[in-house]
Coordinates of C-alpha atoms in Angstrom, one line a residue:
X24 CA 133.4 10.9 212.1
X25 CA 131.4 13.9 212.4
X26 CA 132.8 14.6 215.7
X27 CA 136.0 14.9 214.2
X28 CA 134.8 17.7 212.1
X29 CA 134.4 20.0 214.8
X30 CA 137.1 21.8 217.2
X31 CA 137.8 20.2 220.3
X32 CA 138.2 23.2 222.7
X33 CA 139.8 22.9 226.6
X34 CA 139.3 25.3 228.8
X35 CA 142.3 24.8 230.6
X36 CA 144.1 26.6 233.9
X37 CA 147.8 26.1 234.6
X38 CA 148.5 26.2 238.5
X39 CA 151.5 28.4 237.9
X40 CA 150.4 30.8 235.1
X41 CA 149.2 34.4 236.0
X42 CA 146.9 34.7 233.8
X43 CA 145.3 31.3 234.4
X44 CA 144.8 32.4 237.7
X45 CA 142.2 35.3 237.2
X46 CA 140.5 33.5 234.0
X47 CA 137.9 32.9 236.6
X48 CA 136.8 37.1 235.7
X49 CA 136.4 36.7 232.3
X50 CA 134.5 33.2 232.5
X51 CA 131.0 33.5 230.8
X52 CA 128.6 34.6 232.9
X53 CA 130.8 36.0 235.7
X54 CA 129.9 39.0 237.1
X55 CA 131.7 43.1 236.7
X56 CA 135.3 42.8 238.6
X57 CA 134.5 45.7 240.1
X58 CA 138.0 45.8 242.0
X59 CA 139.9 45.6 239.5
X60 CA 137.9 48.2 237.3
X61 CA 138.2 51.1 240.3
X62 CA 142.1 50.3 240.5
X63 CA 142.3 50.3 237.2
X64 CA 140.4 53.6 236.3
X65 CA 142.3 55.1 239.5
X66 CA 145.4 54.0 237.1
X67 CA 144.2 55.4 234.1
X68 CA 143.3 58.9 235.6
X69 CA 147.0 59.2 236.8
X70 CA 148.1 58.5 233.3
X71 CA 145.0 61.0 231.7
X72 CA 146.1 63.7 234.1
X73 CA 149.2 65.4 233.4
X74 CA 148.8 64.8 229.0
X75 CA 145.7 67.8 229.6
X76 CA 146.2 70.0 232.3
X77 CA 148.5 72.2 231.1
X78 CA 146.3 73.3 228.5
X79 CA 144.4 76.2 230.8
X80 CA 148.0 77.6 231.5
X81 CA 150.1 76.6 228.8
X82 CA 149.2 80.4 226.8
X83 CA 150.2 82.2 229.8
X84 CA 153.7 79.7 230.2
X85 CA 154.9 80.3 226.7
X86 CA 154.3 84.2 227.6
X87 CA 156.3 83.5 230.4
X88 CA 159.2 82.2 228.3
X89 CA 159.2 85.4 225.8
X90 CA 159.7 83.5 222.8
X91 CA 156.8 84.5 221.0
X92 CA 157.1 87.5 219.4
X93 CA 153.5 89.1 219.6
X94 CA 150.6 87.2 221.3
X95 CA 149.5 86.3 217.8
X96 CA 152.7 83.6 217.7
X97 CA 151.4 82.8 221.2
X98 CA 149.9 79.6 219.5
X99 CA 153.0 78.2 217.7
X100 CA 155.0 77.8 220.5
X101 CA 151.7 76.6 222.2
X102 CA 151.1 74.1 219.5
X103 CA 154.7 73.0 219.8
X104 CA 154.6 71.9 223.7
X105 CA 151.4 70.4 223.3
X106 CA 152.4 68.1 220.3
X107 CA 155.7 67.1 222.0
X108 CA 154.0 64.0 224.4
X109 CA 152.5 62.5 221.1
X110 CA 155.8 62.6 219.4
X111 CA 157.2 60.8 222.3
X112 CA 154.6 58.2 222.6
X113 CA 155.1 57.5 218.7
X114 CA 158.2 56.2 218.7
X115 CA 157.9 53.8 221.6
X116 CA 154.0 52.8 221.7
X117 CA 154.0 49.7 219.5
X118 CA 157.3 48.6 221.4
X119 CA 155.7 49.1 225.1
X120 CA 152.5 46.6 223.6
X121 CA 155.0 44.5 222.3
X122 CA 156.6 44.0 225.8
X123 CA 153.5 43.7 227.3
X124 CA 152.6 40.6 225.5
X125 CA 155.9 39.3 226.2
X126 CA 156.5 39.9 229.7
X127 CA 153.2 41.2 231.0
X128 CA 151.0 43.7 231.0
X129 CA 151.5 44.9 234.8
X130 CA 154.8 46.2 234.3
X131 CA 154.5 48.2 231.2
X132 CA 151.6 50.0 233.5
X133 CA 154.4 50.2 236.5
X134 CA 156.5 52.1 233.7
X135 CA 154.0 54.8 232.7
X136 CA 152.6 55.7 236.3
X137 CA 156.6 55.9 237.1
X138 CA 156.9 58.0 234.2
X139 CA 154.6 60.4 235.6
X140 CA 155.8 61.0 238.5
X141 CA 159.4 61.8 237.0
X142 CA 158.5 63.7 234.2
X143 CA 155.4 65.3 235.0
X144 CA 157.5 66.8 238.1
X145 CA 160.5 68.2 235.6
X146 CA 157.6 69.9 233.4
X147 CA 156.4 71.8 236.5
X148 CA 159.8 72.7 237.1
X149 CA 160.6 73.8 233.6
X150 CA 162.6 77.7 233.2
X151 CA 162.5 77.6 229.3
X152 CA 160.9 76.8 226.6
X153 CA 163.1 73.5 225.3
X154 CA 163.2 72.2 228.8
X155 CA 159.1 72.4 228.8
X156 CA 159.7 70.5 224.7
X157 CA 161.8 68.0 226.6
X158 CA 160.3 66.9 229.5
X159 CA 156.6 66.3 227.7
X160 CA 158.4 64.5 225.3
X161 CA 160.6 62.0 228.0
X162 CA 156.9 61.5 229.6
X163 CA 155.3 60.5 226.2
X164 CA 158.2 58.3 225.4
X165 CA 158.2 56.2 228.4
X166 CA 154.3 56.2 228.8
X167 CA 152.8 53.5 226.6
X168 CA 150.6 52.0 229.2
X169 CA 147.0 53.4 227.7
X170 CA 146.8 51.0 224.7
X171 CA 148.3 48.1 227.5
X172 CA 145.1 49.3 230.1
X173 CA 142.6 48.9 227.4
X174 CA 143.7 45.2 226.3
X175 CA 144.1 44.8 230.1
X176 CA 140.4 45.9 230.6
X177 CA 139.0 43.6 227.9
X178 CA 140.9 40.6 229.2
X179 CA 139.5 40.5 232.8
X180 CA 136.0 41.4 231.9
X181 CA 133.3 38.3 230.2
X182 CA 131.8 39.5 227.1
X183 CA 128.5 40.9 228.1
X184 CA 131.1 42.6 230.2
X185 CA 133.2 44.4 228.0
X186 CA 131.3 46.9 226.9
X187 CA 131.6 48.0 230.8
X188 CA 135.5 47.4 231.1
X189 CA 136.4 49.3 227.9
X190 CA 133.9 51.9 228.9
X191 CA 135.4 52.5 232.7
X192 CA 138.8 52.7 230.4
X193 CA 137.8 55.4 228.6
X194 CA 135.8 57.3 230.9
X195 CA 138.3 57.9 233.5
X196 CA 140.3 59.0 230.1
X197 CA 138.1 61.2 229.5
X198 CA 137.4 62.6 232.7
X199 CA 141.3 62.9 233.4
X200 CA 141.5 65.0 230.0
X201 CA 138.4 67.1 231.7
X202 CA 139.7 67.4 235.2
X203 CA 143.4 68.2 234.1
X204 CA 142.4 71.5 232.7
X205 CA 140.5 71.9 235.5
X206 CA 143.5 71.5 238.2
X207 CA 145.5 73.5 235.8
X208 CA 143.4 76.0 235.7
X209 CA 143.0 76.6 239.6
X210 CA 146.5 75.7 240.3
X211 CA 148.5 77.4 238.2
X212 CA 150.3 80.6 239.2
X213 CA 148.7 80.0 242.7
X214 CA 150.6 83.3 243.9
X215 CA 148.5 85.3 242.0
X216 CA 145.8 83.7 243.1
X217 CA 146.1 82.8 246.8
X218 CA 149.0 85.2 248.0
X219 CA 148.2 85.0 251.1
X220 CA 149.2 81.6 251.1
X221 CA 151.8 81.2 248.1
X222 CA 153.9 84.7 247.8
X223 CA 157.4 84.6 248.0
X224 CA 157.4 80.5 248.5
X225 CA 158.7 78.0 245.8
X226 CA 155.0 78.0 243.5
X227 CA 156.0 82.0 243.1
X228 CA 159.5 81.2 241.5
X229 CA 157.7 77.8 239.9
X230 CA 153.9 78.9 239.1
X231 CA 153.1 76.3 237.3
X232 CA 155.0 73.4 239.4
X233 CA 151.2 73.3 241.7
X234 CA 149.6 71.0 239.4
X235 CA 151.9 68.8 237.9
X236 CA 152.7 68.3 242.3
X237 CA 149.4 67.1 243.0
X238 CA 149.5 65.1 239.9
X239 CA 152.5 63.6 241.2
X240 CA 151.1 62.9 244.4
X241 CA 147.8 61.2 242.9
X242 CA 150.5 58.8 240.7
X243 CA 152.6 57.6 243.8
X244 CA 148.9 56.0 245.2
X245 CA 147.8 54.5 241.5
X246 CA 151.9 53.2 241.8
X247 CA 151.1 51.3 244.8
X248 CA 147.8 50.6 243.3
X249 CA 149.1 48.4 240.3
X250 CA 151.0 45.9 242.4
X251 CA 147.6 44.4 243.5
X252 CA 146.2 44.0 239.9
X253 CA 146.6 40.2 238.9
X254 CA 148.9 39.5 235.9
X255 CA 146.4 38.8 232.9
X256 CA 149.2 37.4 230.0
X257 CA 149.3 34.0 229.9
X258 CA 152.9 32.1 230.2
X259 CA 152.2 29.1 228.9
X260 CA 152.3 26.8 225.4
X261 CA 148.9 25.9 224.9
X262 CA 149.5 22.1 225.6
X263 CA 146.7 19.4 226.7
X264 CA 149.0 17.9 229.1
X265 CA 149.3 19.2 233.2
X266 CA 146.7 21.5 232.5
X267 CA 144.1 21.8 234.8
X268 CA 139.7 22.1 234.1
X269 CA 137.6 25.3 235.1
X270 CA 136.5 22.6 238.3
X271 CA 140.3 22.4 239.4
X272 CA 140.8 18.3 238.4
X273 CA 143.9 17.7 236.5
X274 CA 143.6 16.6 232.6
X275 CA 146.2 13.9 232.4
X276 CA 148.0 13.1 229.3
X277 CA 145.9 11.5 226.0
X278 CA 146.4 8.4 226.4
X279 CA 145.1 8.6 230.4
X280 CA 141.7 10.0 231.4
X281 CA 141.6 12.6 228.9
X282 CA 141.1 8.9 226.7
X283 CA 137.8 8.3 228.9
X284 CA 136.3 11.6 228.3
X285 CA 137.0 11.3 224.8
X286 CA 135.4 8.2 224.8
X287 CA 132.5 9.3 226.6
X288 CA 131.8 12.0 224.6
X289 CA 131.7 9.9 221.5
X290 CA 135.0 10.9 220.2
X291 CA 137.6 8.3 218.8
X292 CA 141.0 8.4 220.7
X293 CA 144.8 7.2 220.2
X294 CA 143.8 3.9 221.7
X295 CA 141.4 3.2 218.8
X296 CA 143.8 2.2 215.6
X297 CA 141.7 3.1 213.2
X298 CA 141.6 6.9 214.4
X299 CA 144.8 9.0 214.5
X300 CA 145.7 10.8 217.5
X301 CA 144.1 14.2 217.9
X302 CA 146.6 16.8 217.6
X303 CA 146.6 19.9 219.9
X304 CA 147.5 23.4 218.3
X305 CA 147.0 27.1 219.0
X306 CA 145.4 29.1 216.3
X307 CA 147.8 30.8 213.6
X308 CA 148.7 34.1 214.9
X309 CA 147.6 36.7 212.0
X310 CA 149.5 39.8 211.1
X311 CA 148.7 42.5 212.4
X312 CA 149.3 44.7 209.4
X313 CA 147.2 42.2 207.5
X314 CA 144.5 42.8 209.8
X315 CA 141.8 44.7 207.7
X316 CA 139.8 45.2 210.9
X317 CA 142.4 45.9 212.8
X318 CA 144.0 48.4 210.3
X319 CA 140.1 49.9 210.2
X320 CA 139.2 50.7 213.4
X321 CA 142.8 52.2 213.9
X322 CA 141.8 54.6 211.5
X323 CA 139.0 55.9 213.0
X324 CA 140.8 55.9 216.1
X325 CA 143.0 58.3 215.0
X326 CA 141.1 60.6 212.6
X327 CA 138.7 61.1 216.2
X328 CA 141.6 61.4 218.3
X329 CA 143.7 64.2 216.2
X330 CA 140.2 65.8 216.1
X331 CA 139.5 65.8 220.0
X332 CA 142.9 66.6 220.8
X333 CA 143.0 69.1 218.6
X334 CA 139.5 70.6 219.7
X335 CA 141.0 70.6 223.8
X336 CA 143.9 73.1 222.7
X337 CA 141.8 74.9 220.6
X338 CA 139.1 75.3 222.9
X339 CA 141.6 76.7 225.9
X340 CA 143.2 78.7 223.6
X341 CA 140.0 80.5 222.3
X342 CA 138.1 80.8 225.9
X343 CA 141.5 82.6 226.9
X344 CA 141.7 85.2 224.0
X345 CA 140.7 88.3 224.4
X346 CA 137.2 89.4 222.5
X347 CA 139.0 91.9 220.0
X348 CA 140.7 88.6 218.7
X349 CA 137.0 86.3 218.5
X350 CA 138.1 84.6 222.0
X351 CA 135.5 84.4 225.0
X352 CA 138.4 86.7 227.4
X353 CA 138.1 83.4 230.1
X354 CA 140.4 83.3 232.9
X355 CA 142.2 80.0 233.5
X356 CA 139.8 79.1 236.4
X357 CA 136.4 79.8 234.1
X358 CA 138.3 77.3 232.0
X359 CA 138.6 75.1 234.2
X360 CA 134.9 75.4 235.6
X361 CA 133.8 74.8 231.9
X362 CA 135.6 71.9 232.1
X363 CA 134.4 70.8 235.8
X364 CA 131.4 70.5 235.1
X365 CA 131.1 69.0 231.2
X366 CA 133.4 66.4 232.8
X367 CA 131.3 65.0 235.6
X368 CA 128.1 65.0 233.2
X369 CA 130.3 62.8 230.8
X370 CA 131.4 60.6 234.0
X371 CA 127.7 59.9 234.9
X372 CA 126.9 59.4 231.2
X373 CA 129.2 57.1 230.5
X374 CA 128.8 54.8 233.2
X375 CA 125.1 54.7 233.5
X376 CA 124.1 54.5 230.2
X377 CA 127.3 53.9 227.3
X378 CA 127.3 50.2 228.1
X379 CA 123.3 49.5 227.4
X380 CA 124.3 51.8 224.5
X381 CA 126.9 49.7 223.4
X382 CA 125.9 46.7 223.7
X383 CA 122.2 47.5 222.2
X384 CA 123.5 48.9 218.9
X385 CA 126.8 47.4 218.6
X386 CA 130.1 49.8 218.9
X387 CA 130.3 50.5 214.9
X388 CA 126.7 52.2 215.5
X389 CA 127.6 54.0 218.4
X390 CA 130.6 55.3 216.9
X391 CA 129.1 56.1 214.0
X392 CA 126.5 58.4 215.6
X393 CA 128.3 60.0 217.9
X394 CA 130.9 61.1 215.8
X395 CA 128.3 62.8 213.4
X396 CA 126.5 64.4 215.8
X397 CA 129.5 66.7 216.7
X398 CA 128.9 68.0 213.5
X399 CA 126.7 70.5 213.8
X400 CA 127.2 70.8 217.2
X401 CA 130.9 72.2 216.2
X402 CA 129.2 74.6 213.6
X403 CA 127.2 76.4 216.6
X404 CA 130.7 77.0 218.6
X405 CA 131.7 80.3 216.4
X406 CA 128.6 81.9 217.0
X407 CA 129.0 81.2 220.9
X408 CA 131.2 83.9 220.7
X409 CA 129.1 86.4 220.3
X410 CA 127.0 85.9 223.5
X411 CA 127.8 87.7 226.7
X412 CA 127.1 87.3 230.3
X413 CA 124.5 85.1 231.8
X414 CA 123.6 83.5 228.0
X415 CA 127.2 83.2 227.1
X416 CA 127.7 80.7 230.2
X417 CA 124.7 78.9 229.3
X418 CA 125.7 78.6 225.9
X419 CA 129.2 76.7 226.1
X420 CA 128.3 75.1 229.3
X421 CA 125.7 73.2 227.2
X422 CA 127.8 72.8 224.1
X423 CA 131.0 71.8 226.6
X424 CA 128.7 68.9 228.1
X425 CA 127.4 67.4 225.1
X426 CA 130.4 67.9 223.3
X427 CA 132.5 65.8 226.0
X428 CA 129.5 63.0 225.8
X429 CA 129.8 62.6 222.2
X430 CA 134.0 62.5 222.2
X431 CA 134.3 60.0 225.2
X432 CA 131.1 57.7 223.3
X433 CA 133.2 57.7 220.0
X434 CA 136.3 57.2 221.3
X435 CA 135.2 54.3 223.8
X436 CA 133.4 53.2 220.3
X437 CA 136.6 52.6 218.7
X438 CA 138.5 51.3 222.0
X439 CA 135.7 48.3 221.1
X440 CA 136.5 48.2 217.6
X441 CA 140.6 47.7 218.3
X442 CA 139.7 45.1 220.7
X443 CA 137.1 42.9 218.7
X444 CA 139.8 43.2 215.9
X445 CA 142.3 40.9 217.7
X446 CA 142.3 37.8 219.9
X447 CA 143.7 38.0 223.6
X448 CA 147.2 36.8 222.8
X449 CA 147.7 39.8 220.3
X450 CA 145.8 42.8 222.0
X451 CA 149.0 44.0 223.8
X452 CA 150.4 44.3 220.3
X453 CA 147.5 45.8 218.7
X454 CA 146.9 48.6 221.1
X455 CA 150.3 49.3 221.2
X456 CA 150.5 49.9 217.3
X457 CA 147.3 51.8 217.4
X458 CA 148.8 54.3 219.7
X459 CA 151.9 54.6 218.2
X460 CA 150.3 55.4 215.2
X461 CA 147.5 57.3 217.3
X462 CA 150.2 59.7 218.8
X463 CA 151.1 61.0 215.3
X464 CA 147.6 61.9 215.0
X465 CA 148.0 63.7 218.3
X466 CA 150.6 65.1 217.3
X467 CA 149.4 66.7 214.6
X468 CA 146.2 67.9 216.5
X469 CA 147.7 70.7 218.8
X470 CA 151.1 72.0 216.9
X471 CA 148.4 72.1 213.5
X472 CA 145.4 73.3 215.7
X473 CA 147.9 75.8 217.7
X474 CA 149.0 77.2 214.2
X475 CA 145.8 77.4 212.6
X476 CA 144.4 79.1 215.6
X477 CA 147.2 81.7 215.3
X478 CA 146.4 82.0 211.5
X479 CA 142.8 82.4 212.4
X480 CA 143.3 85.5 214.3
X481 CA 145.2 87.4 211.8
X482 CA 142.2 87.1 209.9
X483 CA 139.4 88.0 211.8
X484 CA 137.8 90.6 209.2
X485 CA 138.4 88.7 206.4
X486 CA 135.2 88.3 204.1
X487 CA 135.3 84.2 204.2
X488 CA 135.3 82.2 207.5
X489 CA 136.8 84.8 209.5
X490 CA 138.7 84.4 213.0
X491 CA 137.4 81.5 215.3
X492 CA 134.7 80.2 212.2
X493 CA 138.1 79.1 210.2
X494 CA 138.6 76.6 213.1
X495 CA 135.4 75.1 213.5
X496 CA 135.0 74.3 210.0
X497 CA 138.6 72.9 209.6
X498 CA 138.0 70.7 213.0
X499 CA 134.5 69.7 211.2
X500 CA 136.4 68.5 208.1
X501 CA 138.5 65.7 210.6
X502 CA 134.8 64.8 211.8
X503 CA 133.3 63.7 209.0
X504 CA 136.2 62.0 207.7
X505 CA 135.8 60.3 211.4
X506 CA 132.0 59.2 210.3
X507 CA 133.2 58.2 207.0
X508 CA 136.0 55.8 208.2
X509 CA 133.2 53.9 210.4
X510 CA 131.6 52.5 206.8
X511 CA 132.6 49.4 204.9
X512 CA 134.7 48.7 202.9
X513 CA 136.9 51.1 205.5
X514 CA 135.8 48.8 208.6
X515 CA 134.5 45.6 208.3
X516 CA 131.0 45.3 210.4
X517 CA 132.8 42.2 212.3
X518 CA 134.0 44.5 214.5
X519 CA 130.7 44.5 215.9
X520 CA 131.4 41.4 218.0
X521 CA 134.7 40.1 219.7
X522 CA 136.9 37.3 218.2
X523 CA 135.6 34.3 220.3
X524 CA 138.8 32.8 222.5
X525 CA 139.8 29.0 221.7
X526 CA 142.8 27.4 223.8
X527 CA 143.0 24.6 221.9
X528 CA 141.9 23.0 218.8
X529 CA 142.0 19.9 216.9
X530 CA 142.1 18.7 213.5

């Protein structure tokens, strides 16, 4: 009778399901699929490429497109451009993660690496400023596959594991939002910069078509990439009959051997009268909008995100302005060094140590810390500005690296968090509604940061937070509402850990 008190759980592998098939990865005590986690960054960085690297050009585009009136309004139109991927992604995210967990999640990733290649292209192409609006906005709309790649990464990796797959997820993320600005920024307007090789040919009529090319070319390899990941969703009703054990025998129906087991084990069967039958169900799905975890670490998701996207514009936009105006007087290709080089400390960071990090103190720590350690570190950045030469290099270079260590930490932090909020059968979902509702965030970030960058530099004499200060301290505000999100009763410290998987139980 005790027996009966306790789940009966079957680990159980259909011969024709996908996902069944590469359950072997995420098995307890298998080791990193380190195939699949190199495809799948490759994937990712594709996807991170073309959302960043227009920011190193994207002043000098809408300059191009004389519809600002003075290079004060520069920003607005700026902010606009930037904000117009989000908007896209918002209205579609939760329904791309709501396909993937209906039809799979390889070919809502085949959608948003196609989607690059079209859109991304147009953008390069763009004459005016509403075909630049449009095209971001078609390539946010039809890219949901980032909260699909993160459910993806949790679901072939075993827990002691996760921390890794999540990790490689957001890395390459990161390092894509790093390394676009960095191919924008040597790419763009290459006939100015190489006219010996790039006069009077097609990147001299389209100057900043360069980029968003090679991006192109990088997404047609991660296209050919994703038709060698194995299918993770499961197609299947759970069901304890024609299933299949971990060892490959077949389970056979209750009444069969599955009766012998449950003999030897102790338990009482159908053939016994006294006993009823056990009775085979899949857990009650919850609701995702009565998910208090869920709905927790979505917050802090976003907050963080609004903030980091918001910090990427701002930081391009500033580098580029001239000195009169608080700005650093960058060209695009210092921008792009700046970003070089914090990105590949990040890469090394991130992989080497984030997952002893993670697993040590748990992701609501981790997320925590990192988060309010950009604090002060974003007070320094408006006295960078008054550096020059060798010092001023030294300065951001060091604030730029551990700047990009902190963002990628808190943002893999709450990748965790969404994940250990669900189980497998609902993460498609989940990640799909925290980037829809993450994209409104993002939009926010640049057309908000882009205006209030603007603001700031009508104001650089004024007596309170003048010029570039105005910014840091606003961006500092979204930070510590990120560090206060990461406490209960906001999120619920059983995030810490993820939902543990059952196939089947009985009562």
């Amino acid at each position: 009778m005790a027996a009966l008190e306790e789940p009966l759980v079957v680990n159980a592998v259909y011969p024709d399901c996908a996902g069944c098939k590469c359950s072997h990865l995420s098995k307890k005590g298998a080791g990193p699929p380190t195939r699949q986690l190199i495809s799948l960054g490759l994937i990712v960085l594709c996807n991170a490429l073309p959302i960043s690297s227009l920011y190193p050009f994207l002043y000098f585009m809408v300059r191009d497109f004389h519809v600002a009136k003075s290079e004060q309004d520069i920003g607005y139109f700026a902010g606009v451009i930037g904000s117009s991927f989000m908007i896209g992604r918002f209205f579609t995210g939760i329904y791309w993660g709501v396909l993937a967990d209906k039809y799979g999640r390889k070919p809502v990733i085949f959608a948003g690496v196609l989607s690059v290649i079209v859109f991304n292209t147009f953008f390069g192409l763009s004459s005016g400023f509403w075909m630049a609006v449009v095209t971001r906005f078609l390539l946010g709309s039809f890219n949901g596959m980032l909260g699909t790649v993160k459910a993806y990464a949790s679901e072939i990796c075993s827990e002691e594991h996760q921390a890794l797959g999540v990790s490689v997820v957001s890395t390459t993320w990161a390092f894509g939002l790093i390394i676009g600005p960095a191919l924008g920024g040597y790419l763009s307007q290459p006939a100015k910069k190489y006219p010996n090789i790039f006069k009077s040919t097609l990147f001299d009529r389209f100057p900043y078509l360069l980029p968003c090319l090679c991006i192109t070319i990088f997404a047609i390899l991660a296209l050919a990439i994703t038709f060698d990941l194995p299918e993770t969703l499961h197609n299947h009703e759970p069901s304890h009959e024609g299933c299949f054990n971990d060892n490959g025998s077949k389970v056979k129906s209750q009444n069969g051997d599955a009766t012998a087991s449950a003999a030897e084990s102790g338990l009482a069967t159908a053939e016994d009268p006294k006993m009823p039958s056990p009775k085979y169900e899949a857990p009650k799905t919850k609701s995702l909008w009565k998910n208090q975890a869920l709905l927790g670490s979505t917050a802090v998701y976003c907050i963080w995100s609004m903030h980091d996207i918001a910090y990427t514009e701002i930081f391009s936009l500033w580098a580029l302005s001239p000195t009169s105006l608080g700005g650093l007087n960058f060209r695009s290709s210092d921008v792009g060094n700046v970003f070089a080089i914090s990105g590949f400390s990040m890469l090394v960071f991130q992989l080497g140590l984030f997952p002893h990090l993670a697993n040590l103190l748990g992701p609501v720590i981790v997320t925590r810390v990192s988060a309010a350690l950009s604090i002060p570190l974003m007070a320094a950045y408006s006295y960078i500005s008054m550096l020059r030469h060798t010092w001023l290099w030294v300065a951001i270079l060091s604030a730029s690296v551990l700047k990009n260590i902190l963002s990628v930490s808190t943002t893999t932090g709450s990748f965790l968090l969404i994940n250990n909020s669900v189980r497998q059968d609902q993460r498609g979902s989940a990640n799909g509604l925290a980037m829809s509702i993450v994209s409104l965030f993002k939009a926010i970030g640049p057309a908000g940061g882009g205006s209030l960058f603007a603001w700031s530099q009508t104001r650089t004499q004024a007596s309170f937070l003048p010029g570039d200060q105005l910014v840091f301290f606003c961006i500092n505000i979204v930070t510590i509402l990120t560090v206060l999100a990461t406490f209960e009763p906001f999120l619920p410290q059983s995030t810490n850990k993820p939902i543990p998987e059952e196939a089947f139980v009985t009562h």
